[in-house]
Short mmCIF file of C-alpha atoms in Angstrom, two decimals:
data_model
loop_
_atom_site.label_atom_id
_atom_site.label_comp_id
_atom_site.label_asym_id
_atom_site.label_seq_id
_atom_site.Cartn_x
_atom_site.Cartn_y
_atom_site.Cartn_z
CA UNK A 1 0.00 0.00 0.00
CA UNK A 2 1.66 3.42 -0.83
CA UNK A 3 1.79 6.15 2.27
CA UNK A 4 -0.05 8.89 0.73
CA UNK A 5 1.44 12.42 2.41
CA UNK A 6 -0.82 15.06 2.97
CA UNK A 7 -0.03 18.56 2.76
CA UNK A 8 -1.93 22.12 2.16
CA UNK A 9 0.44 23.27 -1.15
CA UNK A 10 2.66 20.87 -3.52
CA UNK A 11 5.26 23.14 -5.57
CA UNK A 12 6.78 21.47 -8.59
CA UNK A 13 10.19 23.02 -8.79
CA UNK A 14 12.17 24.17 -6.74
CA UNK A 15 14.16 27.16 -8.21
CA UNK A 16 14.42 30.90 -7.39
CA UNK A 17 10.10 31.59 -7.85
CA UNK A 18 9.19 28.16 -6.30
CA UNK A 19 11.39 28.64 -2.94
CA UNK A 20 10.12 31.91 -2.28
CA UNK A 21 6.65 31.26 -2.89
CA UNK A 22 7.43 28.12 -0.77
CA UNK A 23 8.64 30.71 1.90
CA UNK A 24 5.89 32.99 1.48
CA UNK A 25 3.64 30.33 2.16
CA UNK A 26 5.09 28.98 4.66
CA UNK A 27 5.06 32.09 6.81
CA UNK A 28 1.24 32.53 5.95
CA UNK A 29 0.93 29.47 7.86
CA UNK A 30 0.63 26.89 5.03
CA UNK A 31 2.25 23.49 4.94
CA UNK A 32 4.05 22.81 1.72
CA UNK A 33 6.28 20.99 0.20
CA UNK A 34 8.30 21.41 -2.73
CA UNK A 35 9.33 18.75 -5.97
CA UNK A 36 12.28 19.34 -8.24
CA UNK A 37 14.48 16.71 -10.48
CA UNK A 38 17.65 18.41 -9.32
CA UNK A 39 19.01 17.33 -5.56
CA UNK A 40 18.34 20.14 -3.49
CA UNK A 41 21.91 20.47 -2.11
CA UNK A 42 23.03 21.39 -5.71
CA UNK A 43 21.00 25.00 -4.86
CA UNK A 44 23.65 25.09 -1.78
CA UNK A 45 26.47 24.76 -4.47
CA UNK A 46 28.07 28.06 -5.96
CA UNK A 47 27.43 26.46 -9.79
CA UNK A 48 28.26 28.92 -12.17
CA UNK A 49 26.05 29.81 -15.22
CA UNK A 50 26.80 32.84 -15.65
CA UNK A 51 23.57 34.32 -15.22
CA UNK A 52 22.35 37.33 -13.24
CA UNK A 53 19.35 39.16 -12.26
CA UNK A 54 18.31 42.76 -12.16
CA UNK A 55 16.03 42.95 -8.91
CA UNK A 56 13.79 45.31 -8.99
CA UNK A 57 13.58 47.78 -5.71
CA UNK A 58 10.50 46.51 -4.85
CA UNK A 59 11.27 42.87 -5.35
CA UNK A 60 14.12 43.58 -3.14
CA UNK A 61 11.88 44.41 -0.18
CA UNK A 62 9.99 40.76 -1.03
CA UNK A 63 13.17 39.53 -0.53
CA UNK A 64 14.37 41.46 2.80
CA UNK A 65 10.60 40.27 4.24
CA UNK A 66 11.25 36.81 2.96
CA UNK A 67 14.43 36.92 5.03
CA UNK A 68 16.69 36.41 2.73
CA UNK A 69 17.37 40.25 1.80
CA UNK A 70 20.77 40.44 4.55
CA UNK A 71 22.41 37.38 3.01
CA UNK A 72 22.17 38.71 -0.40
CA UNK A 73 23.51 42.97 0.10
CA UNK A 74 26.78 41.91 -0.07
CA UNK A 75 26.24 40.51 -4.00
CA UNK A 76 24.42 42.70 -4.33
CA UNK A 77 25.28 45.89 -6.90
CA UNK A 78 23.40 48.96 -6.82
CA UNK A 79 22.17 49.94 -10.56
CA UNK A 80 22.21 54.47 -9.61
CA UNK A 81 21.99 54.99 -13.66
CA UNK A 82 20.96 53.17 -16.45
CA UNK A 83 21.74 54.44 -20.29
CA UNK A 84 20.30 53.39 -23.15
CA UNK A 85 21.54 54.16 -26.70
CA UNK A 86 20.22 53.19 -30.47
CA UNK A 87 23.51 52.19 -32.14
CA UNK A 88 24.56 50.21 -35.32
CA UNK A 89 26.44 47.09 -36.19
CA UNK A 90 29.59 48.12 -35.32
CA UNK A 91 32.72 48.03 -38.07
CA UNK A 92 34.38 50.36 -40.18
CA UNK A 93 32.19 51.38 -43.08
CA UNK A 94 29.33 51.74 -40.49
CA UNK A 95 27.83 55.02 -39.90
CA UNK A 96 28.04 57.12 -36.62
CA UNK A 97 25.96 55.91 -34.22
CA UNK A 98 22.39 58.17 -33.38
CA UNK A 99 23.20 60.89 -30.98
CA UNK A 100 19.40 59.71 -29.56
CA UNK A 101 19.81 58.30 -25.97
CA UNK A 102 17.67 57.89 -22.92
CA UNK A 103 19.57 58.16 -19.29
CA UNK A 104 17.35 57.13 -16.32
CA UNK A 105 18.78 58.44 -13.00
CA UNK A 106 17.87 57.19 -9.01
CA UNK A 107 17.90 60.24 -7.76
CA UNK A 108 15.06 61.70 -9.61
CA UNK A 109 12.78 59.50 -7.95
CA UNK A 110 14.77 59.09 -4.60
CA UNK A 111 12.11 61.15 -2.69
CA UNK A 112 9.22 58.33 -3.84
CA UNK A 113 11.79 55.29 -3.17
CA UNK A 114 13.70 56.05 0.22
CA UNK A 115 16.48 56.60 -1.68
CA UNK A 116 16.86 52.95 -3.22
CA UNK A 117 18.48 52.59 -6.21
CA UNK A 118 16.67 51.60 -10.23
CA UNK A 119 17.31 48.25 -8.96
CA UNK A 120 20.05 45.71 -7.94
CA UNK A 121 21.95 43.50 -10.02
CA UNK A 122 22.75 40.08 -8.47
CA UNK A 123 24.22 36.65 -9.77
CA UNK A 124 21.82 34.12 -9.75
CA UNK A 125 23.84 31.80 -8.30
CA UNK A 126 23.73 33.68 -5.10
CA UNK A 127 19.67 34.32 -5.28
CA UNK A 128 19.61 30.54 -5.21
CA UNK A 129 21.75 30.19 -2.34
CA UNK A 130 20.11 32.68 0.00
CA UNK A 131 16.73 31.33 -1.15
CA UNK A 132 17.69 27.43 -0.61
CA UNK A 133 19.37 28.39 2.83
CA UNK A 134 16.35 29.70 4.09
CA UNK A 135 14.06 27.07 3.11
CA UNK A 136 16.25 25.07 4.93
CA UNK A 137 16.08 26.86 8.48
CA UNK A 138 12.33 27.05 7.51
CA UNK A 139 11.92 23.77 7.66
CA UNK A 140 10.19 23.18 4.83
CA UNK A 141 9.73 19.75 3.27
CA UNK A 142 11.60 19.30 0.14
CA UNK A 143 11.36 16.06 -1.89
CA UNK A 144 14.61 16.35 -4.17
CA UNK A 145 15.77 14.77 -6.47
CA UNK A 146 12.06 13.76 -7.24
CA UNK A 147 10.18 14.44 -10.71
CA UNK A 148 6.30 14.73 -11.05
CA UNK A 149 5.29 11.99 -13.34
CA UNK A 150 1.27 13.15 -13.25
CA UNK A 151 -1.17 15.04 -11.69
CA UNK A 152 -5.31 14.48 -11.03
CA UNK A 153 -7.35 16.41 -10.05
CA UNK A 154 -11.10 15.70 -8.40
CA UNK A 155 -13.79 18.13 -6.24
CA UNK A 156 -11.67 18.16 -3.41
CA UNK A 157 -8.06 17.49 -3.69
CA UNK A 158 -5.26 17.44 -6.12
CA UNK A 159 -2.79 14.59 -5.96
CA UNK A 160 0.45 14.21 -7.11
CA UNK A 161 2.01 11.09 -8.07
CA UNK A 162 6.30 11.11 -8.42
CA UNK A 163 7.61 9.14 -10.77
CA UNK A 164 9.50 6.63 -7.78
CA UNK A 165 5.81 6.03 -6.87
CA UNK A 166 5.06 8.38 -4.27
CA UNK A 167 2.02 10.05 -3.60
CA UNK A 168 1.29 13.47 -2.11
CA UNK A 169 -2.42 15.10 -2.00
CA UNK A 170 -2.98 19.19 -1.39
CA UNK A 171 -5.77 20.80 -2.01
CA UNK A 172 -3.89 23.12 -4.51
CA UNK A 173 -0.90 22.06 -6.60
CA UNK A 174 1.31 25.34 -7.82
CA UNK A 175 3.46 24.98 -11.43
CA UNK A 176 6.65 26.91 -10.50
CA UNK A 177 9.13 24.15 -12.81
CA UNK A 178 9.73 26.59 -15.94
CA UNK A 179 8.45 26.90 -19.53
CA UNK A 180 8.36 23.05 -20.08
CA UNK A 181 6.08 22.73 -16.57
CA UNK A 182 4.48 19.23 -16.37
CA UNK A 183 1.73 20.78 -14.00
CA UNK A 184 0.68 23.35 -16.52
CA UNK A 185 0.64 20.09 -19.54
CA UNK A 186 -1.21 18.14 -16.81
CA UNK A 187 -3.78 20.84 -16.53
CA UNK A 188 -4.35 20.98 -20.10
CA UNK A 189 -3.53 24.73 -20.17
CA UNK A 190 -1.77 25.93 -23.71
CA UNK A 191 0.69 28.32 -24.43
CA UNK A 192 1.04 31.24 -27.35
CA UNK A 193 4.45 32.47 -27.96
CA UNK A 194 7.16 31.86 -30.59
CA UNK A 195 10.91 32.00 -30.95
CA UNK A 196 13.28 35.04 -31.76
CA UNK A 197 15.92 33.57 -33.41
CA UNK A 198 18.13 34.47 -31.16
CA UNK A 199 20.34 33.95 -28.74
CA UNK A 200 21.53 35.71 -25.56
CA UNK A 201 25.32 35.29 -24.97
CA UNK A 202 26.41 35.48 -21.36
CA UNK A 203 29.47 35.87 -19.84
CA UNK A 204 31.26 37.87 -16.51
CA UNK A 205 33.85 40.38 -17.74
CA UNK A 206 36.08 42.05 -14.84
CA UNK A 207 36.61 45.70 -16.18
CA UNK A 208 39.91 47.82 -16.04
CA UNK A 209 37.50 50.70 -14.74
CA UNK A 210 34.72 51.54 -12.45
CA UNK A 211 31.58 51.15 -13.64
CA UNK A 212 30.09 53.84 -11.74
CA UNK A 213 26.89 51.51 -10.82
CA UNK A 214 26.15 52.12 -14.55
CA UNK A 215 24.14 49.56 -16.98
CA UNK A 216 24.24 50.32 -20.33
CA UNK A 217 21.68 48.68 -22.80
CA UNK A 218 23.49 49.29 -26.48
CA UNK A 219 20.60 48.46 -28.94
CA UNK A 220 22.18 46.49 -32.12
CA UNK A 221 20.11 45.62 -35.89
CA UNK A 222 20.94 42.12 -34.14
CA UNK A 223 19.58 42.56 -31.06
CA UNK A 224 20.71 44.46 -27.99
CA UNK A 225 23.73 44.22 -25.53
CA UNK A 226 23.56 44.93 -21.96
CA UNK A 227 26.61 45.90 -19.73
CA UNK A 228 25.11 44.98 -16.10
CA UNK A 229 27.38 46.22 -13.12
CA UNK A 230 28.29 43.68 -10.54
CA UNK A 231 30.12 43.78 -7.71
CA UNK A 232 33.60 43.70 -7.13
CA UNK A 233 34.42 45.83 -10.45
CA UNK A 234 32.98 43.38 -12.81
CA UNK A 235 30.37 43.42 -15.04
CA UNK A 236 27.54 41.15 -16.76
CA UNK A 237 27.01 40.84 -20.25
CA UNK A 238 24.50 39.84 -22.27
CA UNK A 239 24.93 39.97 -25.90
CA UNK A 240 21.76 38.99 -28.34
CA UNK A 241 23.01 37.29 -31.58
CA UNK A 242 21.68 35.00 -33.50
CA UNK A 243 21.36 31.70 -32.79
CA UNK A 244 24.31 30.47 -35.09
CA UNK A 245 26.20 34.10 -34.32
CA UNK A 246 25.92 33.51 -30.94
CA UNK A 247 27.46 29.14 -30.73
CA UNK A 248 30.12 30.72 -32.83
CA UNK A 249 30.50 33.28 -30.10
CA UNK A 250 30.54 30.82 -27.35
CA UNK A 251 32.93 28.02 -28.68
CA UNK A 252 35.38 30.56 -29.95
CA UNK A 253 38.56 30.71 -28.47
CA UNK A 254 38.89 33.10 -25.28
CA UNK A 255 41.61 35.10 -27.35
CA UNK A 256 39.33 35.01 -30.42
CA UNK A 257 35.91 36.37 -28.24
CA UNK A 258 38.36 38.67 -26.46
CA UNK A 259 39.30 40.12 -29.51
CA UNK A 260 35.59 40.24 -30.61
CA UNK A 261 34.08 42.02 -27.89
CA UNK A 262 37.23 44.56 -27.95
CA UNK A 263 36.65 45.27 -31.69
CA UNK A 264 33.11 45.76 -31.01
CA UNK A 265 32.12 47.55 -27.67
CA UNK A 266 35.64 48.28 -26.06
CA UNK A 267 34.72 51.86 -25.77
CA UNK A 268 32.12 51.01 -22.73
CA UNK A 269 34.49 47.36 -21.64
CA UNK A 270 38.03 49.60 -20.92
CA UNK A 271 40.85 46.38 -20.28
CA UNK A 272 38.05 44.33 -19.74
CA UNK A 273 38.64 40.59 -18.98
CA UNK A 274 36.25 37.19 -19.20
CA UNK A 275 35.86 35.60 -16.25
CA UNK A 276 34.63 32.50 -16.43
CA UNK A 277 33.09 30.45 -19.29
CA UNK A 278 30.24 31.45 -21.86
CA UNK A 279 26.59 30.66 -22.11
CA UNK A 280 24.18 30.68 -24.71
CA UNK A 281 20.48 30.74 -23.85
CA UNK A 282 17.42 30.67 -26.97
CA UNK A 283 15.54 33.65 -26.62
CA UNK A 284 11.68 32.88 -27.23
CA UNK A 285 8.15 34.38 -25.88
CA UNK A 286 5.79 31.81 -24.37
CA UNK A 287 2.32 32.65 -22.28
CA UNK A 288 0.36 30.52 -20.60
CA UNK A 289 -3.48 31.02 -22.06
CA UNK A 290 -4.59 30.50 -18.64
CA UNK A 291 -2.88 31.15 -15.14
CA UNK A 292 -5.02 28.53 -13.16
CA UNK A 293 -7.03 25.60 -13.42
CA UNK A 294 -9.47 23.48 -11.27
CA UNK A 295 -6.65 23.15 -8.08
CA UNK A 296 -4.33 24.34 -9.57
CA UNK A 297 -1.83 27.57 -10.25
CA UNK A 298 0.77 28.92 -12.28
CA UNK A 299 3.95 31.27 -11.52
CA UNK A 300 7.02 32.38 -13.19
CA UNK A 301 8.19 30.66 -16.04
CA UNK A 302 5.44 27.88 -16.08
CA UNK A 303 2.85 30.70 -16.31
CA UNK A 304 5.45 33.58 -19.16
CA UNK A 305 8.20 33.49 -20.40
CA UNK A 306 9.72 36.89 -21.81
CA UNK A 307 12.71 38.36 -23.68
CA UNK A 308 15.33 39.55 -21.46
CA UNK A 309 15.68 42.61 -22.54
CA UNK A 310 14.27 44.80 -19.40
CA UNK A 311 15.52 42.43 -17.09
CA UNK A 312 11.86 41.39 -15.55
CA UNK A 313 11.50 37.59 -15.91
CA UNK A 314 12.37 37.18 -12.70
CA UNK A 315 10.37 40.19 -10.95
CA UNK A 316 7.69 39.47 -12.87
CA UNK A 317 7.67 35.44 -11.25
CA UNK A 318 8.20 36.40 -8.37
CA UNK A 319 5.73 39.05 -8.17
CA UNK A 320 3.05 36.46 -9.00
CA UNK A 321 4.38 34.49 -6.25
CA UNK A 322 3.61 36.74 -4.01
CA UNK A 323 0.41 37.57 -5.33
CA UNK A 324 -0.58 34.33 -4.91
CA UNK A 325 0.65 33.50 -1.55
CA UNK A 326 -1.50 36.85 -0.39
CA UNK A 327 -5.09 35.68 -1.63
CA UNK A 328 -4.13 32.37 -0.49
CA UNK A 329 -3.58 33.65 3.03
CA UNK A 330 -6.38 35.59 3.09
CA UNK A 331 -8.45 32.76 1.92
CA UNK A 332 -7.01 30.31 4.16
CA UNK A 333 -7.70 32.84 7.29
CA UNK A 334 -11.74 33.45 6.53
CA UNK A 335 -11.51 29.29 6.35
CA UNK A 336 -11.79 28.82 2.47
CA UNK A 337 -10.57 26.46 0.33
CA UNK A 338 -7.62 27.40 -0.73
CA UNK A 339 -7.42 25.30 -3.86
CA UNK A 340 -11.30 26.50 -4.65
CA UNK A 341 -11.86 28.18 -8.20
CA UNK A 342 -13.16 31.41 -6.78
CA UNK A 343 -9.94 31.88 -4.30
CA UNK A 344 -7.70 30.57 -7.52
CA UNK A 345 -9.19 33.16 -10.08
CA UNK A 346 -8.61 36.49 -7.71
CA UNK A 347 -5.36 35.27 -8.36
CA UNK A 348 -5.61 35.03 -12.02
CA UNK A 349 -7.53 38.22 -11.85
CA UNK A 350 -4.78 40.07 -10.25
CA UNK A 351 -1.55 38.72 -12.48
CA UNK A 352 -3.35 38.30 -15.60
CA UNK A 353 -3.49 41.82 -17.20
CA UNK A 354 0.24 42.46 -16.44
CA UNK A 355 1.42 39.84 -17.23
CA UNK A 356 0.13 40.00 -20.78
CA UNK A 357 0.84 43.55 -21.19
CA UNK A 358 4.20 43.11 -19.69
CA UNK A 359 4.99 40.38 -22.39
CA UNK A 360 3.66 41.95 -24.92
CA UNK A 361 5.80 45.23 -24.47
CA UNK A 362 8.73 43.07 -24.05
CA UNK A 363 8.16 41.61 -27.64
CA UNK A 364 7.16 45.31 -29.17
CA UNK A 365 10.23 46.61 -27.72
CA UNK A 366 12.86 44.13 -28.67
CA UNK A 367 11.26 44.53 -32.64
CA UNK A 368 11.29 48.06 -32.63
CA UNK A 369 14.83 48.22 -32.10
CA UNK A 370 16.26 45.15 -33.56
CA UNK A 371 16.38 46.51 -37.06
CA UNK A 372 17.82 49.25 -38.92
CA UNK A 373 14.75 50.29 -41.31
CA UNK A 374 15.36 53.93 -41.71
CA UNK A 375 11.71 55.11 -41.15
CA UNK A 376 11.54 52.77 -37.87
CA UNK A 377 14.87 53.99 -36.88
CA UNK A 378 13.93 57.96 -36.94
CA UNK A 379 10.84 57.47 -35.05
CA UNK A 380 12.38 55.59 -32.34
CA UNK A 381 15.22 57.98 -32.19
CA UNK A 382 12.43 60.50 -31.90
CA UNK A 383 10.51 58.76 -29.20
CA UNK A 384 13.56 58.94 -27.44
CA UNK A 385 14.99 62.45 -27.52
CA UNK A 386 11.06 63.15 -26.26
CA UNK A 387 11.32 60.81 -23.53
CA UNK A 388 14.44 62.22 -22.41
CA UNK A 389 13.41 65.66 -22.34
CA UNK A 390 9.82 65.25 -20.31
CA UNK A 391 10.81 64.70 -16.96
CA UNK A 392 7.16 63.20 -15.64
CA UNK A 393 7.41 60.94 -17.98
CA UNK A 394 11.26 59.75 -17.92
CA UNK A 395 10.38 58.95 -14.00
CA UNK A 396 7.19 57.44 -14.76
CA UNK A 397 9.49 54.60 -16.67
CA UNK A 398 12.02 54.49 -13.90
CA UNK A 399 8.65 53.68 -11.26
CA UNK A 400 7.55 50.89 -13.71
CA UNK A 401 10.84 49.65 -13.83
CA UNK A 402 10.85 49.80 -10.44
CA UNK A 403 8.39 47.44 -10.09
CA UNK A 404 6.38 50.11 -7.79
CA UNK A 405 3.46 50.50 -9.98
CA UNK A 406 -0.39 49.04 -10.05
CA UNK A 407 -1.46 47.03 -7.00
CA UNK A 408 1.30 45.54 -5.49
CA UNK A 409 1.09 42.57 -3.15
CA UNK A 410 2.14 43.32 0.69
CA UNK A 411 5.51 41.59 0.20
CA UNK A 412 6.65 44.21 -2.52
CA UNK A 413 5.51 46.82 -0.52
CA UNK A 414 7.81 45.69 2.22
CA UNK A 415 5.11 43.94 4.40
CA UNK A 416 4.69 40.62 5.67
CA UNK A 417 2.05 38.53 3.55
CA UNK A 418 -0.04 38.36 6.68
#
């Protein structure tokens, strides 16, 4: 007879969105337990690969509730100034690049944010330790290296078989496990989206020059490249190419990308130096047509995933983490069902809108500038110079950016979920 264990939320996947809506749950006072291939201990591990994040102020103060904030400061670099710039493939018959920028400065808003900074850029390797280190002295149940092999639902429960045989029931099972999420499949929920063509090289450069908490997003024909301070005098890059550009990129020799990124962008990367191997991620849109189902709920990647281009996959996920863990505690404390349809779709309610428009501005974004169609390229340049020039509006960006805009859940307005 197989032990069947009972508990109020089952989280398939266990990465940066699952373990802080696991912790978000947890301190509403909901039992959970979390499912992921990997073996949890390899979240303890500094694994490289070579990705980081660019928190959100807002999402920082999810963080600092969650308890992890402290451990993650000092990795933490502040991002005072961000400049963006509409340039052209570079090379020697190219044409100067358009004197049209945008410059977004922290202080401008300081007097709305307390002084915090456009956001924080941290390596993800770090977000995973601070977030797997406090699930840990959280005690919450982890079941790793497991894999959901299928999910049922019926009028009262969902349960969750593994695929060693195990069987855990909850009255709400959440899809945190990513664009290929077995949960969302299970609930016969479809995704729209499609595939850029392209392909975001990553890497760590240390630079011969302080970056002055500077990021710089340099929009290419090919796709844009983003210069993301770190700490310690180094700097992330990500550098959209496409697909076959960008495996060329990444099994060149370090002399021969060395000599690359020199030739290209040395004017921002002064004596810059890899650190570190290369990465190459596919860049492609994908949107869940539905956020829940009968007991069930998607976050973060399972429910969007978005071009990287502002930086928000990861706000975004864990924004509707802690959307979710909100109505759920409120549910949960007038004595509903947590896993009911009516508590699940003030959820949906809440997430759906932005997330869509979010996506979708993503996607108009990255086409507007990843071309070099004259017409296209003066009214953009236009667009621009305007946005540069009208102050109200220059800061209304920064606050979106921010993440301090619309109805925010308690968590990203610094408060505890309940």
């Amino acid at each position: 007879m197989v032990d069947i264990e009972r508990y109020d939320i089952v989280i398939a996947g266990a990465g940066l969105t699952g373990a802080a809506f696991a912790l978000a749950a947890a301190q509403a006072g909901l039992r959970v337990v979390m499912v992921d291939p990997q073996p949890f201990d390899a979240q303890m591990a500094p694994t490289f690969d070579g990705r980081s994040t660019a928190i959100a102020f807002s999402t920082f103060r999810m963080l600092d509730v969650l308890g992890v904030g402290e451990a993650l400061r000092p990795h933490a670099c502040r991002m005072d100034h961000i400049l963006v710039t509409d340039g052209r493939r570079p090379g020697a018959a190219s044409r100067a690049a358009s004197p049209a920028f945008l410059r977004f400065d922290a202080e401008e808003i300081g007097g709305r944010t307390g002084g915090e900074p456009l956001g924080y850029m941290v390596e993800n390797r770090r977000i995973r330790v601070a977030l797997a280190e406090a699930v840990t002295r959280a005690g919450i149940a982890v079941r790793a290296p497991a894999s959901v092999a299928a999910v049922t639902t019926d009028a009262g429960k969902a349960t969750v078989t593994l695929a060693d045989g195990s069987v855990l029931t909850a009255p709400l099972v959440v899809g945190a496990e990513g664009r290929g999420s077995t949960v969302r499949r299970a609930a016969g929920i479809e995704t729209v989206g499609w595939g850029y063509g392209q392909s975001g090289v990553v890497a760590t450069v240390r630079l011969g020059r302080d970056h002055g908490n500077v990021a710089h997003e340099y929009f290419l024909p090919s796709g844009p490249f983003a210069i993301l301070p770190l700490t310690d005098q180094r700097a992330s890059l990500v550098w959209t190419e496409t697909t076959r550009r960008g495996e060329a990129l990444r099994d060149a020799a370090d002399a021969a990308f060395h000599a690359h990124l020199m030739r290209r962008f040395g004017e921002f990367l002064d004596g810059a130096t890899v650190e570190g191997p290369r990465f190459v991620y596919p860049l492609s849109l994908s949107l869940a047509e539905k956020l829940v189902a009968p007991r069930i709920a998607l976050i973060g990647d399972a429910a969007h995933g978005v071009h990287p281009v502002a930086g928000q996959g990861l706000n975004m996920g864990l924004k509707d983490a802690a959307a979710l863990a909100e109505v759920l505690a409120e549910a949960a404390r007038l004595g509903e069902d947590i896993g009911a349809e009516t508590v699940l779709e003030r959820y949906a309610r809440w997430r759906r809108f932005d997330n869509a428009a979010l996506a979708a501005g993503f996607d108009a974004f990255v086409r507007l500038f990843s071309n070099d169609i004259a017409p296209i390229r003066l009214a953009r340049d236009l667009g621009m110079a305007a946005v540069n020039r009208i102050g109200p509006l220059r800061r209304a960006f920064m606050q979106e950016a921010g993440g301090a805009t619309g109805d925010l859940p308690r968590l990203l307005r610094g408060e505890a979920v309940v």
